[in-house]
C-alpha cells in the first residue's frame, strides 16, 4: 500500500486544529475524504489515527456528515456524484434536481455542458425530463454547478394519472391502460392535488399499505376541464409543449425577408390548400401547361415552401428547441408546434396577399407524369388565396364560392389537369395505396366534443399529396445527384416474418401471396383491388399496413417501398418537421443559395439527427392516437347502455374487437360478454366458434353491440353483443386443432398514417 508521505522538500507540519479542518471541509466545493484532508494539511502516517478520531468527533457533533463512500461534507451538502433530472431549459441555461430526496431541498443546481462534453456524451438535444449522472461542485449560498458524466435512461418511474379517493387517502390511478396498479400519493402533496386532478408524479422507493408511494411533481388541473385530454397525452409522452422565454423572444425579434438573393414570384398566382382548421400554411402550388413543342401534353409545376431556414439558423436558440421537438404534434383541440407561433403562424405561414420568403421547386413533367426537369430557388411570393380542400373540390365539381370562383379557370382547373397526369404515373409505377379511414374529432371553442366521425378523403387531398410527393422526389434526386449529405425518407422492404404472417392471413380469404418472388408494392396493391367495396376491405388494408416496415429518416438512401420510389426526401413541411429543414439547408448549400446552408457539424451528425427525429415522430403518433382514444371514450361516456352498429375488426382468444360504424371508435368485447358458451379460437380463419351451440363470430361480421363501459382516463371502451346483423363471407379452411392465442392483443391495432389530410409517408 502506497504511503502518504509529506513532500521531501517540506517538513511535516504540526497537526492542524479541528477548526482548520472543519473550515476546509465546509469550504470544499465537493465532499472530501481522509486522503484529501491529509494531503492538504500534509499529515503523515503516524497522525492518521488522530485524524480519524477527530473526523468521527465532528460527525457525532453534527458539524459534518457522511457523504457517499467514505467521504464527508458540510451538513446538508449534496454528494459530489449525483443523479439528476432536467427541470428547466431556457436557451443555454439548464437547471436540474436530484433524483433522490436530499437534505438540502432548496439547492439550486445549474447544469454546465462544454461543447466537447455535448459532442462526446451525445448531449446536443437534451429535453426537460432527461436524466444525467453529474459531478457537483458547491458554489456557495445553496448554488451548485453540475457537470455531466453520462446520460441516464429516462425515468420509468414517472407516472401520469388521475387523483382518486380511497380508504388509504388520495391515490393515483395511471392513465396507461397497461398499468393497473394504484399508487398512494405522498402525504405532503405540496401541489395540493385533489380528487379528479390530472397529475404527473415520480414513484418513490418507499411503500405504504403495500402500495408504492408517488410524489406529485406537476398538477395539470381537473380531468373534466376543457382540453384536459390532450394534456394527459402531452404529459404521458413527455412532449415539450411550452417554449422557453428565450426562444419566444428570439422568434419575435425576427423580421420578414426582402428580395435580396431571391426570385420575384409575387405575380405568379400561387394558392394554399389546407384543412379548414389549419393555422400554418407551409406550401403553395401552381400549374400550367408546358408550351414547349418538345413536351406536348406536359406540365410545369411550381411548389413553393416556407423558407424556414432563413429564420431558423443552425445551432441557434430556436434551432436547438426545434430539433428537440422534432416535429409538431396535432391533437383535436390544439397543436403543439415545432416552432414558436411568431414563426409557425406568422412569418413562415404563407398567408394570402402578404410577401413571404419561400424555397421553390420548379418542375416539368411529360404527358405521362414523368419528372423530366427540376430546379430549386429561393423566392419571394404572395399567395392569391387561402383555400380549403372542401372549397377547391366543390369548385372543381361545379360549385365555386366567392374565394374560388375568380381562380377556378386560371388556377384550380390547371392544378387538377396536372394532378390527373401525375395520377397516371402513380398507377404505372404500382404505388401501394392503402385506404384506411381516419377518425375526425371536432372540438368546440369551450373544449367540448361536437362530433366524431371518419374524415372525408377528397380528390383535392390527393392532388396536394401528388404535388408534394413530386417535390420530395425532386429534392431527393437533386441531393443524390449533387452528392450532398441530407436525410432521406426511407421505407424498407417488409421483413420476412411479417410477410409470412400476412401470407397466412390472406390464405383465409382465398388469396395466395407467392413466397417465391421478390415482393413489390404492385403485388400488394393488386390484392387490395380484389377487396374494394367488400366487407373485408378495411381489415385487409389495416393488416397490410401492419405488415409493412416503418418509414424513418436516414442519410442512407434505400428508397421508399410503399411509394415505389427510388428517391424520396421530405422537403415540403419545414414548419412542422425538422427533417424538411435539414433538406432545405442541404439544397441551399448544394446550389449556393445563401450562406445559411447545412453545416459540417450537421453533416457529421446526420445519423444521430435522423434517429432522434424518427423517435419524436413515433412519440407524436402514439400521443395523437392515445388522445383520440380518450376523446372518443369521453364522447361516449354519457351513452352507457346505448346500442351501436359495428364490425368485428379483430379476433383473439380473449375476445373480439369491434369498430363502430358511425364514429370509427374501437372497443373490446371480452369473452365473458359473449353469448353463454365455451368458445374456441380458430386463429387460421379469424373466428370464435362456440363448442356447445355452434355460434360463430368471424372477422368483419356486422354486429349490434351495447356500450358497457367507457373509461376516458385510459381511453378504453367495452361492449357486449346484442346480436349479429350481417355475416361476412370468408372462405373457411380446415384448421384442425384450434390454435390458442394467449396475447389478448388487438392484432391490427396501431396508428394510421394520416393526419390533417396528409400522410406521414
XYZ file of C-alpha atoms in Angstrom:
761
model
C 0.000 0.000 0.000
C 1.357 3.382 -1.013
C 2.335 5.541 1.940
C 1.120 9.116 2.135
C 4.434 10.830 2.900
C 4.901 14.594 3.097
C 6.748 16.158 0.134
C 10.525 15.751 0.533
C 11.161 19.458 0.177
C 8.828 20.366 3.011
C 8.940 19.378 6.630
C 5.856 17.816 8.302
C 3.742 20.427 9.947
C 2.128 20.185 13.339
C -1.301 18.575 13.455
C -3.947 21.153 12.402
C -6.601 22.412 14.773
C -10.099 20.986 14.436
C -11.372 24.461 13.409
C -8.961 24.481 10.451
C -10.078 21.025 9.289
C -13.744 21.957 9.733
C -13.257 25.143 7.690
C -11.541 23.163 4.913
C -14.417 20.653 4.765
C -17.118 23.323 4.710
C -15.392 25.418 2.059
C -14.656 22.485 -0.232
C -16.935 22.544 -3.317
C -17.207 18.740 -3.127
C -17.229 16.151 -0.312
C -13.726 15.146 0.825
C -12.121 12.068 2.339
C -9.266 11.499 4.768
C -6.806 11.338 1.881
C -7.713 14.818 0.592
C -7.527 16.278 4.123
C -4.172 14.595 4.827
C -2.699 15.880 1.568
C -3.930 19.424 2.158
C -2.501 19.660 5.675
C 0.496 17.371 4.925
C -0.482 14.973 7.688
C 1.898 11.985 7.794
C 1.065 8.371 8.504
C 1.557 8.271 12.261
C -1.072 11.040 12.606
C -3.768 9.201 10.580
C -5.395 7.630 13.643
C -5.637 11.044 15.301
C -7.247 12.441 12.145
C -9.725 9.569 12.033
C -10.786 10.199 15.654
C -11.175 13.925 15.023
C -13.383 13.363 11.986
C -15.508 10.931 13.966
C -15.987 13.579 16.681
C -17.010 16.149 14.057
C -19.608 13.717 12.653
C -21.010 12.929 16.106
C -21.262 16.633 16.937
C -23.174 17.288 13.698
C -20.566 19.696 12.330
C -20.035 17.429 9.296
C -21.890 14.457 7.909
C -21.093 11.375 5.921
C -21.427 11.618 2.160
C -21.291 8.731 -0.316
C -18.409 6.292 0.065
C -16.130 7.265 2.928
C -16.262 10.993 2.246
C -17.634 13.728 4.458
C -19.105 17.152 3.799
C -20.723 20.119 5.485
C -24.219 19.344 6.859
C -26.851 19.243 4.120
C -24.334 19.363 1.254
C -25.046 17.436 -1.912
C -22.795 14.470 -2.745
C -20.204 15.144 -5.427
C -21.621 12.416 -7.712
C -25.361 12.708 -8.197
C -28.182 11.521 -10.420
C -30.280 14.478 -11.602
C -33.249 15.271 -13.836
C -33.513 18.366 -16.033
C -36.367 20.532 -14.770
C -35.986 23.741 -16.769
C -34.355 24.807 -20.033
C -34.090 28.407 -21.171
C -31.709 28.661 -24.089
C -28.291 27.562 -22.841
C -29.385 27.761 -19.190
C -30.430 24.432 -17.656
C -31.401 23.621 -14.090
C -31.693 20.156 -12.597
C -32.949 18.493 -9.436
C -31.630 15.399 -7.626
C -33.376 12.134 -8.422
C -33.357 11.125 -4.767
C -34.518 13.406 -1.913
C -31.649 15.406 -0.375
C -31.184 17.215 2.949
C -30.861 20.480 1.062
C -34.194 20.613 -0.849
C -33.646 24.279 -1.762
C -30.345 23.642 -3.530
C -30.099 25.384 -6.896
C -28.199 23.184 -9.349
C -27.124 24.667 -12.681
C -26.035 22.264 -15.407
C -22.916 23.274 -17.318
C -22.038 21.362 -20.504
C -18.987 22.192 -22.568
C -19.057 21.816 -26.353
C -16.671 18.862 -26.059
C -18.892 17.122 -23.477
C -22.013 17.743 -25.573
C -20.409 16.034 -28.539
C -18.610 13.133 -26.835
C -21.515 12.316 -24.488
C -24.154 12.929 -27.222
C -25.981 15.575 -25.215
C -26.789 18.012 -28.074
C -30.568 17.616 -27.822
C -31.408 17.388 -24.132
C -35.032 17.861 -23.088
C -36.906 18.505 -19.884
C -37.156 15.198 -18.012
C -33.855 13.792 -19.306
C -31.652 12.277 -16.594
C -27.909 12.542 -16.106
C -25.177 11.373 -13.783
C -23.257 14.530 -12.846
C -20.323 15.742 -10.771
C -21.457 18.525 -8.431
C -19.471 21.475 -7.091
C -20.758 23.839 -4.400
C -20.549 27.499 -5.367
C -21.783 28.875 -2.040
C -25.160 30.050 -0.725
C -27.021 26.968 -1.925
C -25.820 27.232 -5.536
C -24.198 24.276 -7.266
C -22.658 23.640 -10.674
C -23.207 20.213 -12.182
C -21.035 18.797 -14.955
C -22.246 15.705 -16.845
C -20.580 12.318 -16.560
C -23.064 10.345 -18.654
C -26.691 10.302 -19.729
C -29.015 8.028 -17.755
C -32.104 6.244 -19.114
C -35.288 8.292 -18.900
C -37.311 7.629 -15.781
C -39.569 4.631 -15.946
C -40.886 5.729 -12.582
C -42.640 8.844 -13.886
C -46.410 8.451 -13.983
C -49.339 10.371 -15.373
C -52.669 9.665 -13.712
C -55.866 10.873 -12.129
C -56.202 11.512 -8.406
C -58.865 9.398 -6.725
C -60.037 8.939 -3.129
C -59.662 5.603 -1.361
C -59.626 4.235 2.175
C -55.893 4.937 2.375
C -56.307 8.577 1.319
C -55.530 10.075 -2.060
C -54.277 7.633 -4.683
C -53.129 7.960 -8.271
C -54.667 5.802 -10.994
C -52.352 5.712 -14.050
C -53.666 6.790 -17.454
C -51.649 3.988 -19.068
C -54.133 1.169 -19.617
C -51.320 -1.383 -19.264
C -50.632 -0.255 -15.705
C -53.387 -1.478 -13.385
C -51.559 -0.570 -10.166
C -52.736 2.049 -7.705
C -50.247 4.440 -6.080
C -50.596 6.200 -2.740
C -49.861 9.926 -3.015
C -47.181 11.244 -0.673
C -48.926 12.920 2.280
C -47.007 16.176 1.761
C -48.890 16.747 -1.525
C -47.150 20.084 -1.989
C -49.058 20.862 -5.214
C -52.433 20.475 -3.461
C -53.787 17.832 -5.844
C -57.429 16.906 -5.190
C -59.773 14.215 -6.408
C -60.231 14.420 -10.185
C -56.966 16.232 -10.941
C -54.629 15.055 -13.676
C -51.133 14.877 -12.205
C -47.596 13.861 -13.050
C -45.599 12.119 -10.343
C -42.422 10.232 -9.507
C -42.637 6.801 -7.930
C -40.681 6.719 -4.665
C -38.772 3.731 -3.345
C -40.868 3.648 -0.173
C -44.271 1.993 0.066
C -47.411 2.442 2.136
C -50.224 -0.046 2.757
C -48.340 -2.394 0.448
C -48.615 0.120 -2.400
C -45.926 2.299 -3.933
C -45.739 5.935 -2.951
C -45.791 8.657 -5.585
C -44.669 12.269 -5.238
C -46.668 14.775 -7.315
C -44.343 16.898 -9.467
C -46.893 18.592 -11.731
C -50.616 19.300 -11.411
C -52.336 19.686 -14.794
C -55.776 20.526 -13.412
C -59.101 18.671 -13.263
C -59.948 15.831 -15.639
C -63.271 17.426 -16.590
C -61.650 20.728 -17.601
C -61.714 21.733 -21.281
C -58.712 20.450 -23.218
C -57.609 18.162 -20.380
C -57.434 15.098 -22.625
C -54.588 16.401 -24.774
C -52.691 17.457 -21.629
C -52.720 13.824 -20.491
C -51.157 12.712 -23.782
C -48.609 15.538 -23.670
C -47.534 14.638 -20.132
C -47.615 10.879 -20.617
C -45.352 11.035 -23.679
C -43.094 13.808 -22.298
C -43.795 16.160 -25.191
C -42.279 19.633 -24.661
C -45.239 21.962 -25.158
C -44.176 25.276 -23.628
C -41.434 27.303 -25.293
C -38.662 28.757 -23.100
C -38.883 32.542 -22.853
C -35.590 32.966 -24.696
C -36.902 31.052 -27.714
C -40.106 33.094 -27.848
C -38.201 36.366 -27.511
C -35.748 35.398 -30.267
C -38.575 34.488 -32.659
C -40.453 37.722 -32.005
C -37.403 39.795 -32.967
C -37.223 38.310 -36.469
C -38.410 40.314 -39.482
C -39.536 39.294 -42.951
C -37.164 38.748 -45.880
C -36.713 41.072 -48.834
C -35.884 40.369 -52.498
C -32.121 40.216 -51.983
C -30.871 36.952 -53.471
C -34.417 35.870 -54.359
C -36.553 35.412 -57.446
C -39.690 37.564 -57.523
C -42.702 35.219 -57.793
C -45.250 37.639 -56.375
C -47.139 37.812 -59.686
C -47.418 34.030 -60.012
C -50.934 33.004 -58.802
C -49.869 30.524 -56.142
C -52.562 29.272 -53.739
C -52.525 27.301 -50.485
C -54.883 24.338 -49.980
C -55.209 23.127 -46.385
C -57.704 21.856 -43.836
C -60.358 24.261 -42.616
C -58.804 24.296 -39.133
C -55.186 24.773 -40.290
C -53.274 27.764 -38.957
C -49.850 27.224 -40.547
C -49.696 27.226 -44.338
C -46.311 25.935 -45.423
C -46.930 25.005 -49.077
C -48.409 26.772 -52.103
C -48.936 25.340 -55.592
C -49.360 26.382 -59.219
C -49.581 24.508 -62.532
C -49.668 25.464 -66.190
C -49.379 23.526 -69.414
C -45.883 23.394 -70.892
C -45.815 25.360 -74.156
C -42.605 23.699 -75.310
C -43.092 21.863 -78.666
C -40.868 19.062 -77.370
C -43.154 18.379 -74.402
C -46.672 18.275 -75.780
C -49.200 17.383 -73.099
C -46.656 18.147 -70.395
C -46.985 20.484 -67.429
C -44.919 22.992 -65.479
C -45.452 22.734 -61.731
C -44.379 25.142 -59.024
C -44.330 24.084 -55.369
C -43.379 26.925 -53.037
C -42.477 26.030 -49.449
C -41.984 28.374 -46.488
C -38.294 29.294 -46.229
C -37.904 28.346 -42.571
C -34.120 28.047 -42.901
C -33.906 31.816 -43.471
C -35.262 32.423 -39.955
C -34.034 29.328 -38.082
C -30.254 29.327 -38.300
C -28.266 26.209 -37.494
C -27.487 25.842 -33.765
C -29.426 29.000 -32.862
C -31.596 29.011 -29.753
C -34.700 28.456 -31.934
C -32.983 25.653 -33.847
C -31.984 23.790 -30.692
C -35.574 23.884 -29.455
C -36.876 22.764 -32.863
C -34.627 19.707 -33.070
C -35.539 18.771 -29.506
C -39.220 18.685 -30.513
C -38.512 17.103 -33.893
C -41.992 17.802 -35.239
C -45.330 19.371 -34.452
C -47.926 17.245 -32.672
C -51.603 17.511 -33.630
C -54.474 16.952 -31.215
C -58.198 17.565 -31.814
C -58.124 20.659 -29.584
C -54.603 22.021 -30.037
C -51.329 21.852 -31.907
C -48.008 21.558 -30.108
C -45.848 23.291 -32.738
C -42.214 22.672 -33.555
C -41.661 26.409 -33.971
C -42.967 29.351 -31.903
C -46.168 30.997 -33.150
C -44.294 34.089 -34.338
C -42.825 31.804 -36.997
C -45.293 28.928 -37.480
C -48.401 31.115 -37.670
C -46.866 34.345 -38.920
C -43.522 34.881 -40.691
C -43.295 31.345 -42.114
C -47.001 30.917 -42.827
C -47.860 31.564 -46.487
C -50.836 33.776 -45.759
C -52.729 35.350 -48.674
C -51.825 38.772 -50.015
C -48.614 39.168 -47.981
C -44.984 38.812 -49.082
C -43.399 35.600 -47.849
C -39.940 34.085 -48.254
C -40.033 30.634 -49.840
C -37.960 27.761 -51.193
C -39.282 26.743 -54.603
C -39.239 23.518 -56.596
C -39.716 24.309 -60.304
C -40.644 21.045 -62.051
C -41.585 19.886 -65.540
C -43.431 16.630 -66.225
C -44.326 14.973 -69.510
C -47.770 13.831 -70.611
C -47.297 10.566 -68.683
C -46.431 12.290 -65.403
C -42.704 11.539 -65.525
C -40.415 14.147 -63.965
C -38.245 15.484 -66.807
C -36.621 18.573 -65.308
C -36.362 20.369 -61.975
C -34.502 23.201 -60.279
C -34.607 24.901 -56.878
C -34.525 28.575 -55.972
C -35.230 30.992 -53.153
C -38.005 33.436 -53.895
C -40.468 35.971 -52.579
C -44.117 35.036 -53.166
C -47.587 36.356 -52.452
C -50.380 33.773 -52.211
C -53.520 34.892 -54.072
C -55.870 32.791 -51.926
C -56.047 30.617 -48.804
C -58.392 27.763 -49.742
C -59.570 24.554 -48.093
C -59.769 21.069 -49.527
C -63.560 21.252 -49.458
C -63.682 24.624 -51.240
C -61.350 23.531 -54.028
C -63.164 20.237 -54.563
C -66.577 21.921 -54.652
C -65.261 24.494 -57.127
C -63.877 21.815 -59.447
C -67.167 19.906 -59.161
C -69.055 22.986 -60.367
C -69.970 24.829 -57.182
C -67.385 27.599 -56.590
C -67.724 30.203 -53.844
C -66.550 33.805 -53.647
C -62.941 32.723 -52.970
C -62.602 30.007 -55.611
C -64.709 31.438 -58.456
C -62.140 34.079 -59.563
C -59.363 31.448 -59.728
C -61.333 28.444 -60.977
C -60.300 28.586 -64.647
C -56.832 30.063 -64.241
C -55.582 28.206 -61.164
C -57.795 25.362 -59.899
C -58.568 23.569 -63.169
C -54.914 23.555 -64.291
C -53.988 22.045 -60.899
C -56.414 19.187 -61.492
C -55.127 18.794 -65.051
C -51.575 18.268 -63.808
C -52.825 16.059 -60.968
C -54.575 13.612 -63.313
C -51.341 13.250 -65.288
C -49.396 12.585 -62.058
C -52.028 10.032 -61.088
C -51.275 8.098 -64.266
C -47.598 7.909 -63.302
C -48.531 6.791 -59.787
C -50.612 3.908 -61.101
C -47.949 2.944 -63.620
C -45.212 2.537 -61.019
C -47.515 0.477 -58.770
C -47.749 2.605 -55.644
C -49.350 0.880 -52.665
C -52.492 2.923 -51.933
C -53.862 1.977 -48.530
C -57.438 3.037 -47.897
C -57.652 3.482 -44.130
C -60.297 5.625 -42.502
C -59.069 8.470 -40.306
C -61.101 9.403 -37.272
C -62.005 13.090 -37.165
C -62.767 14.593 -33.768
C -64.154 18.115 -33.707
C -63.771 20.112 -30.509
C -65.594 23.389 -29.929
C -64.006 26.550 -28.522
C -65.115 25.627 -24.992
C -63.246 22.322 -25.213
C -66.324 20.104 -25.687
C -66.509 17.417 -28.368
C -69.020 18.422 -31.023
C -68.742 15.360 -33.283
C -66.700 12.243 -34.083
C -66.672 10.537 -37.467
C -64.461 9.456 -40.348
C -62.576 12.211 -42.167
C -63.592 12.628 -45.795
C -60.886 11.753 -48.342
C -61.392 14.092 -51.292
C -59.663 14.246 -54.646
C -58.251 17.631 -53.570
C -56.395 15.855 -50.735
C -54.840 13.514 -53.292
C -53.980 16.450 -55.562
C -51.879 18.143 -52.887
C -50.339 14.822 -51.930
C -49.182 14.171 -55.515
C -47.679 17.655 -55.844
C -45.837 17.214 -52.536
C -44.583 13.736 -53.467
C -43.196 15.078 -56.744
C -41.390 17.932 -54.967
C -39.971 15.463 -52.436
C -38.723 13.248 -55.273
C -37.067 16.225 -56.975
C -35.346 17.222 -53.727
C -34.019 13.711 -53.154
C -32.777 13.371 -56.726
C -31.046 16.753 -56.557
C -29.271 15.852 -53.318
C -28.172 12.441 -54.546
C -27.043 13.767 -57.946
C -25.078 16.512 -56.208
C -23.551 14.087 -53.685
C -24.818 16.295 -50.848
C -25.468 14.709 -47.467
C -29.030 15.029 -46.143
C -31.838 12.990 -44.621
C -33.956 10.789 -46.878
C -37.388 9.449 -46.031
C -36.777 5.733 -46.441
C -39.163 2.796 -46.300
C -37.581 -0.649 -46.289
C -38.973 -3.912 -47.655
C -41.248 -5.763 -45.219
C -39.475 -8.313 -43.033
C -39.647 -11.998 -43.909
C -41.530 -12.693 -40.658
C -44.221 -10.083 -41.336
C -44.725 -11.172 -44.926
C -45.060 -14.770 -43.764
C -47.734 -13.722 -41.254
C -49.523 -11.699 -43.950
C -49.394 -14.669 -46.300
C -51.043 -16.889 -43.676
C -53.690 -14.247 -43.006
C -54.552 -13.794 -46.693
C -54.934 -17.545 -47.203
C -58.015 -17.299 -45.019
C -59.537 -15.089 -47.725
C -58.580 -17.347 -50.593
C -55.600 -15.204 -51.615
C -52.238 -16.774 -52.363
C -49.251 -14.466 -51.862
C -46.467 -16.263 -53.687
C -43.380 -16.868 -51.499
C -41.063 -17.394 -54.450
C -40.589 -13.896 -55.867
C -39.435 -10.523 -54.596
C -42.392 -8.619 -53.216
C -43.370 -5.401 -54.997
C -45.828 -2.706 -53.929
C -47.859 -3.522 -57.037
C -48.379 -7.089 -55.760
C -49.990 -5.807 -52.577
C -51.973 -3.174 -54.485
C -53.448 -5.910 -56.703
C -54.633 -7.785 -53.609
C -56.296 -4.659 -52.206
C -58.089 -4.183 -55.536
C -59.780 -7.562 -55.079
C -61.466 -6.386 -51.875
C -62.615 -2.903 -52.878
C -66.197 -2.252 -51.716
C -66.337 -5.513 -49.734
C -66.910 -6.066 -46.024
C -63.272 -7.072 -45.632
C -61.721 -4.025 -47.340
C -60.895 -2.071 -44.177
C -59.493 -5.072 -42.328
C -57.323 -6.160 -45.271
C -55.949 -2.616 -45.583
C -55.115 -2.429 -41.885
C -53.458 -5.840 -41.702
C -51.387 -4.975 -44.755
C -50.312 -1.697 -43.143
C -49.144 -3.566 -40.015
C -47.092 -5.867 -42.247
C -45.044 -3.027 -43.659
C -41.822 -1.639 -42.234
C -41.927 1.756 -40.589
C -40.702 4.710 -42.633
C -37.777 6.513 -40.994
C -35.255 9.281 -41.655
C -31.772 8.219 -42.717
C -28.754 9.694 -44.545
C -28.567 6.419 -46.487
C -30.984 6.342 -49.406
C -32.571 2.898 -49.778
C -35.727 4.166 -51.499
C -39.360 4.144 -50.438
C -41.062 0.757 -50.826
C -44.661 1.902 -50.285
C -44.459 4.720 -52.829
C -42.399 2.599 -55.229
C -39.811 5.368 -55.458
C -36.022 5.131 -55.564
C -35.544 8.731 -54.362
C -37.617 10.418 -51.674
C -36.866 13.131 -49.079
C -39.195 15.300 -47.039
C -38.967 18.862 -48.380
C -42.500 20.247 -48.144
C -43.236 20.866 -44.432
C -40.331 22.576 -42.635
C -42.721 24.413 -40.296
C -43.754 21.130 -38.709
C -40.917 18.654 -39.468
C -37.240 19.110 -38.670
C -36.243 16.659 -41.427
C -37.525 19.105 -44.053
C -35.445 21.910 -42.528
C -32.313 19.750 -42.891
C -33.204 19.082 -46.555
C -33.696 22.814 -47.192
C -30.284 23.604 -45.711
C -28.687 20.863 -47.818
C -30.245 22.268 -51.007
C -29.095 25.792 -50.090
C -25.510 24.597 -49.718
C -25.674 22.418 -52.847
C -26.984 25.171 -55.139
C -25.182 28.048 -53.349
C -28.450 29.811 -52.495
C -27.090 31.552 -49.401
C -24.652 31.292 -46.505
C -27.167 29.504 -44.254
C -26.840 26.031 -45.740
C -26.215 22.800 -43.879
C -23.084 22.934 -41.710
C -20.200 20.474 -41.495
C -21.255 19.684 -37.938
C -24.785 18.793 -39.083
C -23.400 16.621 -41.885
C -21.290 14.726 -39.348
C -24.361 14.084 -37.157
C -26.943 13.072 -39.785
C -27.254 9.518 -38.443
C -27.884 10.821 -34.948
C -30.346 13.515 -36.101
C -32.250 11.017 -38.253
C -32.571 8.561 -35.382
C -33.724 11.292 -32.997
C -36.436 12.765 -35.223
C -37.663 9.290 -36.177
C -38.223 8.741 -32.446
C -40.004 12.071 -31.959
C -42.266 11.204 -34.881
C -43.220 7.883 -33.280
C -43.776 9.712 -29.998
C -46.164 12.102 -31.744
C -48.047 9.241 -33.418
C -48.514 7.453 -30.092
C -49.622 10.625 -28.314
C -52.122 11.530 -31.051
C -53.575 8.013 -31.007
C -53.906 7.979 -27.218
C -55.629 11.378 -27.206
C -58.009 10.233 -29.940
C -58.960 7.142 -27.925
C -59.569 9.189 -24.776
C -61.638 11.789 -26.599
C -63.759 9.019 -28.084
C -64.291 7.408 -24.679
C -65.190 10.787 -23.208
C -67.643 11.435 -26.056
C -69.384 8.093 -25.499
C -69.241 8.114 -21.675
C -72.780 9.533 -21.435
C -74.133 6.715 -23.616
C -73.642 3.717 -21.324
C -76.311 1.188 -22.233
C -76.823 2.621 -25.733
C -76.698 0.298 -28.737
C -74.485 0.779 -31.805
C -73.686 -0.959 -35.062
C -70.140 -2.071 -35.674
C -67.933 -4.540 -37.492
C -65.586 -7.118 -35.964
C -62.081 -5.758 -36.577
C -60.074 -8.333 -34.638
C -60.456 -11.798 -33.134
C -58.332 -13.081 -30.238
C -58.593 -15.809 -27.632
C -59.510 -13.149 -25.065
C -62.459 -11.806 -27.068
C -63.244 -9.697 -30.119
C -62.583 -6.113 -31.162
C -65.397 -4.099 -32.693
C -65.196 -0.854 -34.674
C -68.336 1.280 -34.566
C -69.682 2.315 -37.957
C -70.716 5.860 -37.102
C -67.724 7.113 -35.099
C -64.942 4.684 -36.045
C -64.397 4.057 -32.326
C -62.703 0.778 -31.360
C -63.832 -1.242 -28.375
C -63.471 -4.717 -26.923
C -65.956 -7.483 -26.204
C -64.304 -9.768 -23.624
C -65.057 -13.466 -23.713
C -67.242 -13.038 -20.616
C -69.610 -10.761 -22.582
C -70.166 -13.230 -25.438
C -73.405 -15.279 -25.518
C -73.193 -18.132 -22.996
C -70.952 -20.860 -24.416
C -67.352 -22.055 -24.450
C -65.591 -20.503 -27.453
C -62.628 -21.931 -29.315
C -60.303 -19.535 -31.115
C -59.852 -20.542 -34.754
C -56.876 -18.314 -35.468
C -56.407 -19.568 -39.006
C -59.910 -18.477 -40.029
C -60.073 -15.451 -37.711
C -63.165 -16.549 -35.792
C -64.502 -17.750 -32.442
C -66.641 -20.887 -32.515
C -68.959 -21.930 -29.679
C -68.417 -25.585 -28.797
C -71.923 -26.129 -27.361
C -74.306 -24.073 -29.508
C -72.069 -23.566 -32.535
C -72.323 -19.777 -32.546
C -69.637 -18.202 -34.719
C -68.143 -14.711 -34.565
C -65.994 -14.042 -37.600
C -63.729 -11.203 -38.697
C -65.756 -8.461 -40.496
C -69.159 -9.693 -39.224
C -71.579 -6.815 -38.598
C -72.878 -6.695 -35.021
C -75.182 -4.694 -32.834
C -73.393 -4.030 -29.554
C -74.227 -2.356 -26.259
C -71.792 0.039 -24.587
C -70.956 -1.387 -21.151
C -68.051 0.840 -20.098
C -66.271 3.974 -21.346
C -63.140 4.989 -19.439
C -61.766 8.403 -20.512
C -58.775 8.020 -18.188
C -57.231 5.178 -20.222
C -59.292 5.616 -23.398
C -60.965 2.210 -23.308
C -64.426 1.055 -24.473
C -66.093 -2.222 -23.540
C -69.117 -3.689 -25.316
C -71.494 -6.613 -25.015
C -73.126 -8.251 -28.027
C -76.818 -7.644 -28.725
C -76.967 -9.569 -31.981
C -75.477 -10.306 -35.399
C -76.647 -8.021 -38.223
C -74.730 -9.467 -41.168
C -72.266 -12.249 -41.836
C -69.018 -11.745 -43.736
C -68.448 -14.288 -46.487
C -64.971 -15.581 -45.767
C -63.531 -18.850 -47.085
C -63.133 -21.303 -44.203
C -60.230 -23.729 -44.256
C -59.837 -26.883 -42.243
C -57.817 -25.609 -39.326
C -57.506 -28.870 -37.448
C -56.950 -28.156 -33.787
C -57.777 -24.615 -32.776
C -54.645 -22.570 -32.192
C -54.557 -20.661 -28.956
C -53.517 -17.010 -28.936
C -52.934 -16.017 -25.323
C -51.748 -12.494 -26.016
C -55.203 -10.913 -25.977
C -53.795 -8.093 -28.093
C -55.603 -6.489 -30.999
C -53.620 -7.904 -33.956
C -54.460 -4.899 -36.091
C -54.075 -2.120 -33.519
C -51.906 0.910 -34.083
C -51.799 4.371 -35.570
C -52.931 5.297 -39.045
C -50.579 7.095 -41.391
C -52.842 10.115 -41.822
C -53.010 13.484 -40.105
C -54.578 16.748 -41.168
C -55.420 15.286 -44.543
C -51.806 14.399 -45.319
C -49.960 11.149 -44.925
C -46.801 10.540 -42.974
C -45.153 8.896 -45.942
